[in-house]
């Protein structure tokens, strides 16, 4: 049969996907091992062993030789460990961790179609080898030694094979007839059956072997080819293979050798292991394998005892894999169900009263069930944060090494569940939080720590917990804490705050999230891309989350990231503008109000502001930005929804009215269309209509872009709200000029420190004379 | 060449609905499909192609039946701010947000005053789903490839690049749409500036 | 006529490859990700051949062999053990628990079909 069309490459994607999962599992278990070496679970070692085993298995099929070579040694060590031959020490665990990192790198390299420089892991490989095989280096060359001698194979020979099966042969489901068939393929076969042992028919037991055979095979195949036919049954039969041939003198030696071997086979037929027949079979097989595939992977495998470990896990979690697409479809349809149900419910009120009461009860139940289905479906998408946490130990190790610090990572709450959509977004900010802790939180050197009266080994704690419908991810270090003097000095130097600003400790700590605070020279390559904490905060806030920092000088720093449990639904406020309805995320809304005329002011640059408890909040007129006719333009007749935007600033969105709070399912607009400025996503309302979810940051940017133009138009068309003169105590020239610069690059203009006391922020809106 | 008249819209709805949620299974994954040349080349192999035809004003247009996912009556849409005039907003198609394009307006012939009698043809364009607002759906056409003519320059009001071919049937001329040219917004220049509302 | 083969492996990659190869040769394939699951499959189905990995969670391949051999229905079903180890040890263990034969990884489609051919009529 031709098998040339079997292209294994198509399985590579599956393989690497599987590797990623396996590595997470191994990481997690190694971390356990590291923290409680005493209470090592045999299953943990077995599981790690299986991970490496599976990685190796696949790698072999794809000829990732370097990966196979390393995995083999790593696997061998794990095997000895799980047999209890090697005790688990701290040193060994460290070695395993390193080995796992190398394995990860090798897989990555294989995925990229490259390899790693051998010398980059020779040292580890030697250590592993020493432990696994009691020898420093495995020399694949040695393996070649028990390759079979390959005599001239092309001559026709006559093999005389006497074959006497034992009952085990049949009990193992081997079938003598198949062996005969196979031999026929090798050459001309003559078969003699010996039925002497066959008892009278009534005494026949089905599994008993009553026949024996003598075969005469004339073939040009090698002895090993013949032996291979009996590969699976050598232990379950008496087998003798002899060669009769017209040997020339030159060939005598080779022949002699073959005969010797055949005698050995017949001499020790049923002796398990380590006899020479086993070896020659071994060699035969290796040869066969090698003949089949060009690049052979040497597999140095010394004999070691390996009990049939039945690793029955005590608790078995049964689960199935489901494509996310299918779940999404289910989520969609449940969403539709909710809408349909709501629509029908509305019709109930139009029914005659006696019918309505009956129907209302039914709808109440239906509503309850629908909600339950919705919750169950959402629960399907929930995943423990473990998969993200599992990558962190490695990050900490690598960073610690790079920075020359001694750091221990403790994790808790890895089983806390969040929606798949959040999981996908967690990794980046978490990486940065950890990086920041190791980079800036922990003292420069272990000596510094000792001087400060702390243990040499620094501790970074990573934890996750549910708190009031959100997930909190907390990274704590026991380092030196934020150096407020330095942060403040730097913020002044960068022009983030004025030199005379009087800030609370919290406000100073918060400066590290300010745009422009982290500079390029501080950005290491550890996280893969150089971004500052300002970007981290922005990304988190784009997900509807918040990040804050708490610090005690000399004691340590704590980052707290809070995220919604799902990005698939959102608690929103439905607002009306003209005939259109929009959703504003509740997490962004601070308050809503109808301003009095006296509270409205207009700045010289065209921006309109509303004064709120002494602060000035810029107005964003939605109907203008979106060209919506028939909306209320006069803020004193409309409503202002005050929202917090990027960097902790506040803006007021002008809407006609609030229609109420609602949890909405977030739908992508970009699935079938393009991004629309000022809109973050869409949802479907109870009446089946699509409503757009506002992107408040985007709106602010749009408002800034158009403020000048609007200003000019307003000058002509409007006389209300003429600029009032406002004076404040702050630095008007500087900030005023910045406002003017904003339209071109709104993102870079906010020199206002994130979350700085809001007084400072709002005071910056200045009126030019 | 033959012409089967389209029994009812409901029928069509049933026939095509099953595929709505699985654009991955249709052949439009091939990004070249339905673009003039490749479409023709494929057609030569199979001999025949089927099109769903619909009218806008006096003109009849056709789209490859394989790309059609659903046909439904006009419903009110939600407008997207600051988008081109022919972009008639989005609607909810069983939980999926689908943009609707006004074909008349897309051809520069003015905005359609949409009523309940107008029809939206939901089609797959590459891996996206979009709706086309048309006046009525008329036929399913089975056309031999040899009957599909290239679009001569200047024969219609519409720019030739938006069409992939012309078919004449019983003295009617059907213009076959190049839907990727027409509705792939990643190709269409989408730069519409902010404009002001008169107050 | 094709065989009905049960492939048992905790690695999806390996199952996919075995399955693909066998299907390509006209056999039908059932899959299980460990010994327990394999036994469940065998509980409801007769198969012509079992191909199993050794190292698996919940129930390893050797235990699976024993279980299969002790079941009257599947007692004589050929079992091939997939092993990475090229030393004789795993094979002997396999043999001692009733395996019919073995396939040494790295996985190779031709070799797989060859061995399947060897143990199945």
JSON list of C-alpha atoms in Angstrom, two decimals, chain C residues 8 20 22-23 25-26 29 32 40 45 53-54 58 65 77 81 83 86 94 104 110 112 114-115:
[
{"chain": "C", "resi": 8, "resn": "UNK", "atom": "CA", "xyz": [-6.25, 4.86, 22.88]},
{"chain": "C", "resi": 20, "resn": "UNK", "atom": "CA", "xyz": [-5.98, 9.58, 9.98]},
{"chain": "C", "resi": 22, "resn": "UNK", "atom": "CA", "xyz": [-6.00, 4.06, 9.52]},
{"chain": "C", "resi": 23, "resn": "UNK", "atom": "CA", "xyz": [-8.93, 5.82, 7.93]},
{"chain": "C", "resi": 25, "resn": "UNK", "atom": "CA", "xyz": [-6.26, 2.77, 4.63]},
{"chain": "C", "resi": 26, "resn": "UNK", "atom": "CA", "xyz": [-9.97, 2.13, 4.72]},
{"chain": "C", "resi": 29, "resn": "UNK", "atom": "CA", "xyz": [-11.58, 4.20, 13.98]},
{"chain": "C", "resi": 32, "resn": "UNK", "atom": "CA", "xyz": [-10.40, 6.99, 23.62]},
{"chain": "C", "resi": 40, "resn": "UNK", "atom": "CA", "xyz": [-16.25, 2.19, 28.19]},
{"chain": "C", "resi": 45, "resn": "UNK", "atom": "CA", "xyz": [-18.66, -2.21, 20.88]},
{"chain": "C", "resi": 53, "resn": "UNK", "atom": "CA", "xyz": [-0.35, 4.11, 24.35]},
{"chain": "C", "resi": 54, "resn": "UNK", "atom": "CA", "xyz": [1.32, 3.00, 27.57]},
{"chain": "C", "resi": 58, "resn": "UNK", "atom": "CA", "xyz": [-6.51, 7.25, 34.92]},
{"chain": "C", "resi": 65, "resn": "UNK", "atom": "CA", "xyz": [-4.34, -4.84, 28.26]},
{"chain": "C", "resi": 77, "resn": "UNK", "atom": "CA", "xyz": [-8.87, -9.03, 20.32]},
{"chain": "C", "resi": 81, "resn": "UNK", "atom": "CA", "xyz": [1.02, -1.17, 22.32]},
{"chain": "C", "resi": 83, "resn": "UNK", "atom": "CA", "xyz": [5.80, 2.64, 23.04]},
{"chain": "C", "resi": 86, "resn": "UNK", "atom": "CA", "xyz": [12.97, 0.93, 22.19]},
{"chain": "C", "resi": 94, "resn": "UNK", "atom": "CA", "xyz": [3.27, -5.62, 27.37]},
{"chain": "C", "resi": 104, "resn": "UNK", "atom": "CA", "xyz": [7.73, 1.78, 18.48]},
{"chain": "C", "resi": 110, "resn": "UNK", "atom": "CA", "xyz": [3.73, 3.13, 6.98]},
{"chain": "C", "resi": 112, "resn": "UNK", "atom": "CA", "xyz": [1.66, 1.49, 11.63]},
{"chain": "C", "resi": 114, "resn": "UNK", "atom": "CA", "xyz": [2.49, -2.69, 8.32]},
{"chain": "C", "resi": 115, "resn": "UNK", "atom": "CA", "xyz": [2.09, -3.77, 11.92]}
]
